[in-house]
Structures are given as structure tokens and as C-alpha cells.
């Protein structure tokens, strides 16, 4: 994902942005080569020698050590929302038969508006979105749309006559049914005394969180189906 995203930065013409992206790519490649060297000595030596690191050979370079500053990065988790938006729009294009080359308008309802705004250029480039409009509620939508329900955002894409309402209803119904199966599975696990007594607390908490998230998404989709 990062390599794909840096294409926009490397072609931006902004020297500071180009330098930052290139520096991260260089650091990660150099570190990865050192980690791989004991298992693939010849190919890593060859690539490393092309990087102008100043080291005579990768064998004599300092082996990477864990840097705790890189261990906890809040944006890594928050960026999952951006990834989900991009993937969801791409999938919707496939399901509705809209060509990848055709630009669309994205209406988005999210509690993380500022963060999405900071990263909207990635959404535009990787999902081929012409314009992103941030809405405050579903009442702002006055045209036919395809709806995508995510945990941290709801997407509304006006597709005009390109969207088949029956197909859209069928798509959402299928997604709703999948969530019901997941909810039933989660409730079954959490009501199983054997599982609750023996499973690690972290696993139980993860199942509870997943169940809650699925219920939230399920309710949103149920409302959307009713609206259609």
C-alpha cells in the first residue's frame, strides 16, 4: 500500500514531499535487505551494492535493531479507514459494472472528516474519484446512489442510471446476510462457557469487539435496504 501511495508523492513536483517518500522507501529497502541477507545472501548483496550506502559489503554493515519509535504509530491504524474506502469503491465498480477509468463523485459521512481530508488525494488517485463531498447526514443526498457501509464511514456514490436498484438491493441484502452469520457465530462463541473460561482474555475481547462492530454495520445496512 505504501509503495502504491508514494507514486503520487514522487510525481508531485514538491521537493520536500519527494525527499520524504524516497527516504522512507530507501530506509525500508536497505533494512529489509539486511534482514533477508542470512537467508538470501547473493541477491541481497547484489541489490545492496547498488544502493550507494557507503558500506563495502552488506556482510559488514550493522544489523538492524528494533526501534521503539516506529512501534506505535497512530496513523497506521487510522489509515485502515482510507484503505477500506479505496477497496470498497474498487469493489463496487466491479459489482455494478462501472469501468475503472470512469471517474465518480464520492459523498462521505464520517466522524473522521479532518483525517480523511488530509488523505483525500490518495482516495482520488487510487479509486479514480473526481470529487469528494463531506456530508453531515443522509438528508444531504438527493440523487440515486450506491451505498457502502464501513465501520468508520458511510459512502454514497451517485451513479445515475448506471446503477440497477434491484442489483444494489440484492448486493446489500447479501452483505447483510453475511453479517448475520458472523453475528450468530460471535454470539455462539461468547455464550459458550467452555470458550469463555479457557480462551485468553485478549481473544475474548477481540471477539466482543468484532461482534459489536458487525452489529453496528448490520443496522446501517438494514436501514439502507429499507431506504431503497
PDB file of C-alpha atoms in Angstrom:
ATOM      1  CA  UNK A   1       0.000   0.000   0.000  1.00  0.00           C
ATOM      2  CA  UNK A   2       2.761   2.435   0.895  1.00  0.00           C
ATOM      3  CA  UNK A   3       4.631   1.836  -2.363  1.00  0.00           C
ATOM      4  CA  UNK A   4       1.437   2.458  -4.329  1.00  0.00           C
ATOM      5  CA  UNK A   5       0.685   5.632  -2.358  1.00  0.00           C
ATOM      6  CA  UNK A   6       4.176   7.081  -2.809  1.00  0.00           C
ATOM      7  CA  UNK A   7       3.689   7.204  -6.580  1.00  0.00           C
ATOM      8  CA  UNK A   8       1.591  10.329  -6.054  1.00  0.00           C
ATOM      9  CA  UNK A   9       4.234  11.848  -3.770  1.00  0.00           C
ATOM     10  CA  UNK A  10       7.158  11.040  -6.072  1.00  0.00           C
ATOM     11  CA  UNK A  11       5.348  12.651  -9.018  1.00  0.00           C
ATOM     12  CA  UNK A  12       4.105  15.671  -7.056  1.00  0.00           C
ATOM     13  CA  UNK A  13       6.931  18.031  -8.002  1.00  0.00           C
ATOM     14  CA  UNK A  14       7.211  19.062  -4.341  1.00  0.00           C
ATOM     15  CA  UNK A  15      10.874  18.574  -3.391  1.00  0.00           C
ATOM     16  CA  UNK A  16      10.132  18.098   0.319  1.00  0.00           C
ATOM     17  CA  UNK A  17       7.415  15.519  -0.372  1.00  0.00           C
ATOM     18  CA  UNK A  18       9.596  13.670  -2.892  1.00  0.00           C
ATOM     19  CA  UNK A  19      12.551  13.578  -0.467  1.00  0.00           C
ATOM     20  CA  UNK A  20      10.399  12.297   2.406  1.00  0.00           C
ATOM     21  CA  UNK A  21       8.820   9.485   0.360  1.00  0.00           C
ATOM     22  CA  UNK A  22      12.129   8.457  -1.234  1.00  0.00           C
ATOM     23  CA  UNK A  23      13.892   8.461   2.153  1.00  0.00           C
ATOM     24  CA  UNK A  24      11.333   6.125   3.708  1.00  0.00           C
ATOM     25  CA  UNK A  25      11.444   3.757   0.709  1.00  0.00           C
ATOM     26  CA  UNK A  26      15.254   3.748   0.807  1.00  0.00           C
ATOM     27  CA  UNK A  27      15.355   3.073   4.562  1.00  0.00           C
ATOM     28  CA  UNK A  28      12.836   0.222   4.354  1.00  0.00           C
ATOM     29  CA  UNK A  29      14.554  -1.414   1.365  1.00  0.00           C
ATOM     30  CA  UNK A  30      18.003  -1.189   2.992  1.00  0.00           C
ATOM     31  CA  UNK A  31      16.692  -2.633   6.282  1.00  0.00           C
ATOM     32  CA  UNK A  32      14.759  -5.406   4.538  1.00  0.00           C
ATOM     33  CA  UNK A  33      17.863  -6.446   2.597  1.00  0.00           C
ATOM     34  CA  UNK A  34      19.863  -6.730   5.835  1.00  0.00           C
ATOM     35  CA  UNK A  35      17.144  -8.861   7.440  1.00  0.00           C
ATOM     36  CA  UNK A  36      16.963 -11.130   4.391  1.00  0.00           C
ATOM     37  CA  UNK A  37      20.712 -11.412   3.872  1.00  0.00           C
ATOM     38  CA  UNK A  38      21.300 -14.512   6.076  1.00  0.00           C
ATOM     39  CA  UNK A  39      18.691 -16.400   4.017  1.00  0.00           C
ATOM     40  CA  UNK A  40      19.379 -14.993   0.526  1.00  0.00           C
ATOM     41  CA  UNK A  41      22.990 -13.800   0.624  1.00  0.00           C
ATOM     42  CA  UNK A  42      23.794 -13.381  -3.050  1.00  0.00           C
ATOM     43  CA  UNK A  43      20.763 -11.470  -4.318  1.00  0.00           C
ATOM     44  CA  UNK A  44      20.686  -9.168  -1.274  1.00  0.00           C
ATOM     45  CA  UNK A  45      24.427  -8.435  -1.661  1.00  0.00           C
ATOM     46  CA  UNK A  46      23.894  -7.550  -5.320  1.00  0.00           C
ATOM     47  CA  UNK A  47      20.962  -5.192  -4.659  1.00  0.00           C
ATOM     48  CA  UNK A  48      22.653  -3.623  -1.614  1.00  0.00           C
ATOM     49  CA  UNK A  49      25.752  -2.841  -3.670  1.00  0.00           C
ATOM     50  CA  UNK A  50      23.574  -0.714  -5.991  1.00  0.00           C
ATOM     51  CA  UNK A  51      22.262   1.497  -3.158  1.00  0.00           C
ATOM     52  CA  UNK A  52      25.385   3.619  -2.590  1.00  0.00           C
ATOM     53  CA  UNK A  53      25.228   3.097   1.169  1.00  0.00           C
ATOM     54  CA  UNK A  54      28.931   3.678   1.730  1.00  0.00           C
ATOM     55  CA  UNK A  55      29.314   0.130   3.107  1.00  0.00           C
ATOM     56  CA  UNK A  56      31.847  -2.079   1.394  1.00  0.00           C
ATOM     57  CA  UNK A  57      29.573  -5.107   1.699  1.00  0.00           C
ATOM     58  CA  UNK A  58      26.235  -5.886   3.319  1.00  0.00           C
ATOM     59  CA  UNK A  59      28.020  -8.574   5.401  1.00  0.00           C
ATOM     60  CA  UNK A  60      29.919  -5.912   7.341  1.00  0.00           C
ATOM     61  CA  UNK A  61      27.008  -3.488   7.742  1.00  0.00           C
ATOM     62  CA  UNK A  62      25.263  -3.045  11.072  1.00  0.00           C
ATOM     63  CA  UNK A  63      22.384  -5.489  11.536  1.00  0.00           C
ATOM     64  CA  UNK A  64      19.016  -3.769  12.220  1.00  0.00           C
ATOM     65  CA  UNK A  65      17.823  -3.444  15.807  1.00  0.00           C
ATOM     66  CA  UNK A  66      14.298  -2.714  16.962  1.00  0.00           C
ATOM     67  CA  UNK A  67      13.480   0.983  17.093  1.00  0.00           C
ATOM     68  CA  UNK A  68      10.670   1.552  19.567  1.00  0.00           C
ATOM     69  CA  UNK A  69       9.853   4.930  17.999  1.00  0.00           C
ATOM     70  CA  UNK A  70       8.468   3.064  15.000  1.00  0.00           C
ATOM     71  CA  UNK A  71       6.454   0.537  17.015  1.00  0.00           C
ATOM     72  CA  UNK A  72       3.426   2.662  17.884  1.00  0.00           C
ATOM     73  CA  UNK A  73       2.245   4.911  15.104  1.00  0.00           C
ATOM     74  CA  UNK A  74      -1.392   6.052  15.467  1.00  0.00           C
ATOM     75  CA  UNK A  75      -1.805   6.834  11.772  1.00  0.00           C
ATOM     76  CA  UNK A  76      -1.136   3.191  10.874  1.00  0.00           C
ATOM     77  CA  UNK A  77      -4.421   2.134  12.471  1.00  0.00           C
ATOM     78  CA  UNK A  78      -6.362   5.181  11.308  1.00  0.00           C
ATOM     79  CA  UNK A  79      -5.169   4.656   7.735  1.00  0.00           C
ATOM     80  CA  UNK A  80      -7.126   1.386   7.652  1.00  0.00           C
ATOM     81  CA  UNK A  81     -10.203   3.574   7.071  1.00  0.00           C
ATOM     82  CA  UNK A  82      -8.610   5.115   3.952  1.00  0.00           C
ATOM     83  CA  UNK A  83      -7.695   1.653   2.676  1.00  0.00           C
ATOM     84  CA  UNK A  84     -11.245   0.397   3.267  1.00  0.00           C
ATOM     85  CA  UNK A  85     -12.693   3.371   1.363  1.00  0.00           C
ATOM     86  CA  UNK A  86     -10.421   2.744  -1.633  1.00  0.00           C
ATOM     87  CA  UNK A  87     -11.026  -1.025  -1.678  1.00  0.00           C
ATOM     88  CA  UNK A  88     -14.775  -0.605  -1.285  1.00  0.00           C
ATOM     89  CA  UNK A  89     -15.064   1.815  -4.212  1.00  0.00           C
ATOM     90  CA  UNK A  90     -12.994  -0.503  -6.407  1.00  0.00           C
ATOM     91  CA  UNK A  91     -15.175  -3.478  -5.461  1.00  0.00           C
ATOM     92  CA  UNK A  92     -18.353  -1.500  -6.086  1.00  0.00           C
ATOM     93  CA  UNK A  93     -17.162  -0.670  -9.594  1.00  0.00           C
ATOM     94  CA  UNK A  94     -16.773  -4.379 -10.312  1.00  0.00           C
ATOM     95  CA  UNK A  95     -20.168  -5.265  -8.872  1.00  0.00           C
ATOM     96  CA  UNK A  96     -22.060  -2.523 -10.708  1.00  0.00           C
ATOM     97  CA  UNK A  97     -20.149  -2.768 -13.974  1.00  0.00           C
ATOM     98  CA  UNK A  98     -18.694   0.757 -13.823  1.00  0.00           C
ATOM     99  CA  UNK A  99     -15.403   0.953 -15.726  1.00  0.00           C
ATOM    100  CA  UNK A 100     -12.282   1.603 -13.587  1.00  0.00           C
ATOM    101  CA  UNK A 101     -11.444   4.515 -15.904  1.00  0.00           C
ATOM    102  CA  UNK A 102     -14.751   6.291 -15.253  1.00  0.00           C
ATOM    103  CA  UNK A 103     -14.485   8.950 -12.577  1.00  0.00           C
ATOM    104  CA  UNK A 104     -17.128   9.108  -9.866  1.00  0.00           C
ATOM    105  CA  UNK A 105     -18.199  11.562  -7.184  1.00  0.00           C
ATOM    106  CA  UNK A 106     -17.930  10.401  -3.588  1.00  0.00           C
ATOM    107  CA  UNK A 107     -20.206  11.670  -0.809  1.00  0.00           C
ATOM    108  CA  UNK A 108     -18.868  10.609   2.556  1.00  0.00           C
ATOM    109  CA  UNK A 109     -20.297  10.662   6.061  1.00  0.00           C
ATOM    110  CA  UNK A 110     -17.611  10.114   8.691  1.00  0.00           C
ATOM    111  CA  UNK A 111     -16.668  11.249  12.205  1.00  0.00           C
ATOM    112  CA  UNK A 112     -13.047  11.490  10.980  1.00  0.00           C
ATOM    113  CA  UNK A 113     -13.592  14.194   8.386  1.00  0.00           C
ATOM    114  CA  UNK A 114     -10.321  16.055   9.032  1.00  0.00           C
ATOM    115  CA  UNK A 115      -8.229  12.905   8.724  1.00  0.00           C
ATOM    116  CA  UNK A 116      -9.969  11.797   5.518  1.00  0.00           C
ATOM    117  CA  UNK A 117      -9.500  15.308   4.078  1.00  0.00           C
ATOM    118  CA  UNK A 118      -5.759  15.065   4.742  1.00  0.00           C
ATOM    119  CA  UNK A 119      -5.663  11.853   2.700  1.00  0.00           C
ATOM    120  CA  UNK A 120      -8.312  12.547   0.063  1.00  0.00           C
ATOM    121  CA  UNK A 121      -5.706  12.864  -2.720  1.00  0.00           C
ATOM    122  CA  UNK A 122      -4.908   9.173  -2.206  1.00  0.00           C
ATOM    123  CA  UNK A 123      -8.584   8.234  -2.498  1.00  0.00           C
ATOM    124  CA  UNK A 124      -8.936  10.315  -5.665  1.00  0.00           C
ATOM    125  CA  UNK A 125      -5.880   8.746  -7.288  1.00  0.00           C
ATOM    126  CA  UNK A 126      -6.313   5.085  -6.311  1.00  0.00           C
ATOM    127  CA  UNK A 127     -10.124   4.888  -6.582  1.00  0.00           C
ATOM    128  CA  UNK A 128     -10.392   7.306  -9.547  1.00  0.00           C
ATOM    129  CA  UNK A 129     -12.655   9.735  -7.710  1.00  0.00           C
ATOM    130  CA  UNK A 130     -13.210  13.131  -9.332  1.00  0.00           C
ATOM    131  CA  UNK A 131     -14.655  14.917  -6.305  1.00  0.00           C
ATOM    132  CA  UNK A 132     -15.160  14.169  -2.612  1.00  0.00           C
ATOM    133  CA  UNK A 133     -18.036  15.840  -0.756  1.00  0.00           C
ATOM    134  CA  UNK A 134     -18.265  15.622   3.016  1.00  0.00           C
ATOM    135  CA  UNK A 135     -21.872  15.428   4.183  1.00  0.00           C
ATOM    136  CA  UNK A 136     -23.405  15.836   7.631  1.00  0.00           C
ATOM    137  CA  UNK A 137     -26.275  13.391   7.157  1.00  0.00           C
ATOM    138  CA  UNK A 138     -28.147  11.208   4.676  1.00  0.00           C
ATOM    139  CA  UNK A 139     -30.621  14.033   4.040  1.00  0.00           C
ATOM    140  CA  UNK A 140     -27.851  15.749   2.066  1.00  0.00           C
ATOM    141  CA  UNK A 141     -28.188  13.026  -0.581  1.00  0.00           C
ATOM    142  CA  UNK A 142     -30.827  13.905  -3.180  1.00  0.00           C
ATOM    143  CA  UNK A 143     -29.891  11.599  -6.083  1.00  0.00           C
ATOM    144  CA  UNK A 144     -29.621   7.901  -6.796  1.00  0.00           C
ATOM    145  CA  UNK A 145     -26.609   6.459  -5.054  1.00  0.00           C
ATOM    146  CA  UNK A 146     -24.836   3.230  -4.324  1.00  0.00           C
ATOM    147  CA  UNK A 147     -24.162   2.928  -0.619  1.00  0.00           C
ATOM    148  CA  UNK A 148     -21.129   1.408   1.096  1.00  0.00           C
ATOM    149  CA  UNK A 149     -21.239   0.909   4.855  1.00  0.00           C
ATOM    150  CA  UNK A 150     -17.912   0.853   6.705  1.00  0.00           C
ATOM    151  CA  UNK A 151     -17.278   0.928  10.420  1.00  0.00           C
ATOM    152  CA  UNK A 152     -15.814   4.454  10.371  1.00  0.00           C
ATOM    153  CA  UNK A 153     -17.606   5.882   7.348  1.00  0.00           C
ATOM    154  CA  UNK A 154     -20.585   5.639   5.018  1.00  0.00           C
ATOM    155  CA  UNK A 155     -20.041   6.212   1.320  1.00  0.00           C
ATOM    156  CA  UNK A 156     -22.650   7.380  -1.173  1.00  0.00           C
ATOM    157  CA  UNK A 157     -21.714   7.286  -4.842  1.00  0.00           C
ATOM    158  CA  UNK A 158     -24.090   8.858  -7.382  1.00  0.00           C
ATOM    159  CA  UNK A 159     -24.149   6.549 -10.371  1.00  0.00           C
ATOM    160  CA  UNK A 160     -27.192   7.935 -12.198  1.00  0.00           C
ATOM    161  CA  UNK A 161     -28.775   5.402 -14.480  1.00  0.00           C
ATOM    162  CA  UNK A 162     -25.678   3.175 -14.298  1.00  0.00           C
ATOM    163  CA  UNK A 163     -26.928   1.607 -11.103  1.00  0.00           C
ATOM    164  CA  UNK A 164     -29.639  -1.041 -11.080  1.00  0.00           C
ATOM    165  CA  UNK A 165     -31.689  -0.564  -7.908  1.00  0.00           C
ATOM    166  CA  UNK A 166     -32.609  -4.249  -7.771  1.00  0.00           C
ATOM    167  CA  UNK A 167     -28.950  -5.229  -8.033  1.00  0.00           C
ATOM    168  CA  UNK A 168     -27.991  -2.690  -5.353  1.00  0.00           C
ATOM    169  CA  UNK A 169     -30.682  -4.038  -3.038  1.00  0.00           C
ATOM    170  CA  UNK A 170     -29.518  -7.590  -3.752  1.00  0.00           C
ATOM    171  CA  UNK A 171     -25.897  -6.636  -3.061  1.00  0.00           C
ATOM    172  CA  UNK A 172     -26.730  -5.057   0.277  1.00  0.00           C
ATOM    173  CA  UNK A 173     -29.007  -7.966   1.216  1.00  0.00           C
ATOM    174  CA  UNK A 174     -26.195 -10.410   0.526  1.00  0.00           C
ATOM    175  CA  UNK A 175     -23.834  -8.353   2.695  1.00  0.00           C
ATOM    176  CA  UNK A 176     -26.488  -8.169   5.441  1.00  0.00           C
ATOM    177  CA  UNK A 177     -26.924 -11.962   5.400  1.00  0.00           C
ATOM    178  CA  UNK A 178     -23.153 -12.496   5.698  1.00  0.00           C
ATOM    179  CA  UNK A 179     -23.091 -10.215   8.733  1.00  0.00           C
ATOM    180  CA  UNK A 180     -25.957 -12.140  10.335  1.00  0.00           C
ATOM    181  CA  UNK A 181     -23.938 -15.355  10.023  1.00  0.00           C
ATOM    182  CA  UNK A 182     -20.926 -13.630  11.616  1.00  0.00           C
ATOM    183  CA  UNK A 183     -23.072 -12.186  14.416  1.00  0.00           C
ATOM    184  CA  UNK A 184     -24.587 -15.599  15.124  1.00  0.00           C
ATOM    185  CA  UNK A 185     -21.116 -17.165  15.176  1.00  0.00           C
ATOM    186  CA  UNK A 186     -19.787 -14.496  17.542  1.00  0.00           C
ATOM    187  CA  UNK A 187     -22.758 -14.756  19.903  1.00  0.00           C
ATOM    188  CA  UNK A 188     -22.388 -18.534  19.897  1.00  0.00           C
ATOM    189  CA  UNK A 189     -18.728 -18.345  20.861  1.00  0.00           C
ATOM    190  CA  UNK A 190     -19.304 -15.795  23.621  1.00  0.00           C
ATOM    191  CA  UNK A 191     -22.193 -17.797  25.074  1.00  0.00           C
ATOM    192  CA  UNK A 192     -20.059 -20.946  25.125  1.00  0.00           C
ATOM    193  CA  UNK A 193     -18.928 -21.357  28.763  1.00  0.00           C
ATOM    194  CA  UNK A 194     -16.036 -23.595  27.714  1.00  0.00           C
ATOM    195  CA  UNK A 195     -14.665 -20.941  25.349  1.00  0.00           C
ATOM    196  CA  UNK A 196     -15.118 -18.069  27.821  1.00  0.00           C
ATOM    197  CA  UNK A 197     -13.430 -19.981  30.657  1.00  0.00           C
ATOM    198  CA  UNK A 198     -10.459 -21.260  28.658  1.00  0.00           C
ATOM    199  CA  UNK A 199      -9.737 -18.642  25.989  1.00  0.00           C
ATOM    200  CA  UNK A 200      -7.228 -15.813  26.634  1.00  0.00           C
ATOM    201  CA  UNK A 201      -8.786 -12.519  27.687  1.00  0.00           C
ATOM    202  CA  UNK A 202      -7.372 -10.800  24.585  1.00  0.00           C
ATOM    203  CA  UNK A 203      -9.160 -13.290  22.303  1.00  0.00           C
ATOM    204  CA  UNK A 204     -12.463 -12.873  24.154  1.00  0.00           C
ATOM    205  CA  UNK A 205     -12.173  -9.073  23.994  1.00  0.00           C
ATOM    206  CA  UNK A 206     -11.391  -9.258  20.268  1.00  0.00           C
ATOM    207  CA  UNK A 207     -14.496 -11.397  19.677  1.00  0.00           C
ATOM    208  CA  UNK A 208     -16.643  -8.948  21.674  1.00  0.00           C
ATOM    209  CA  UNK A 209     -15.320  -6.011  19.671  1.00  0.00           C
ATOM    210  CA  UNK A 210     -15.855  -7.807  16.364  1.00  0.00           C
ATOM    211  CA  UNK A 211     -19.411  -8.733  17.363  1.00  0.00           C
ATOM    212  CA  UNK A 212     -20.212  -5.125  18.305  1.00  0.00           C
ATOM    213  CA  UNK A 213     -18.749  -3.820  15.031  1.00  0.00           C
ATOM    214  CA  UNK A 214     -20.743  -6.344  12.984  1.00  0.00           C
ATOM    215  CA  UNK A 215     -23.946  -5.351  14.768  1.00  0.00           C
ATOM    216  CA  UNK A 216     -23.335  -1.663  14.013  1.00  0.00           C
ATOM    217  CA  UNK A 217     -22.645  -2.356  10.338  1.00  0.00           C
ATOM    218  CA  UNK A 218     -25.671  -4.670  10.159  1.00  0.00           C
ATOM    219  CA  UNK A 219     -28.022  -1.969  11.464  1.00  0.00           C
ATOM    220  CA  UNK A 220     -26.670   0.587   8.990  1.00  0.00           C
ATOM    221  CA  UNK A 221     -27.156  -1.787   6.055  1.00  0.00           C
ATOM    222  CA  UNK A 222     -30.650  -2.710   7.266  1.00  0.00           C
ATOM    223  CA  UNK A 223     -31.599   0.980   7.222  1.00  0.00           C
ATOM    224  CA  UNK A 224     -30.144   1.441   3.751  1.00  0.00           C
ATOM    225  CA  UNK A 225     -32.074  -1.538   2.373  1.00  0.00           C
ATOM    226  CA  UNK A 226     -35.265  -0.054   3.839  1.00  0.00           C
ATOM    227  CA  UNK A 227     -34.480   3.283   2.175  1.00  0.00           C
ATOM    228  CA  UNK A 228     -34.029   1.587  -1.204  1.00  0.00           C
TER     229      UNK A 228
END
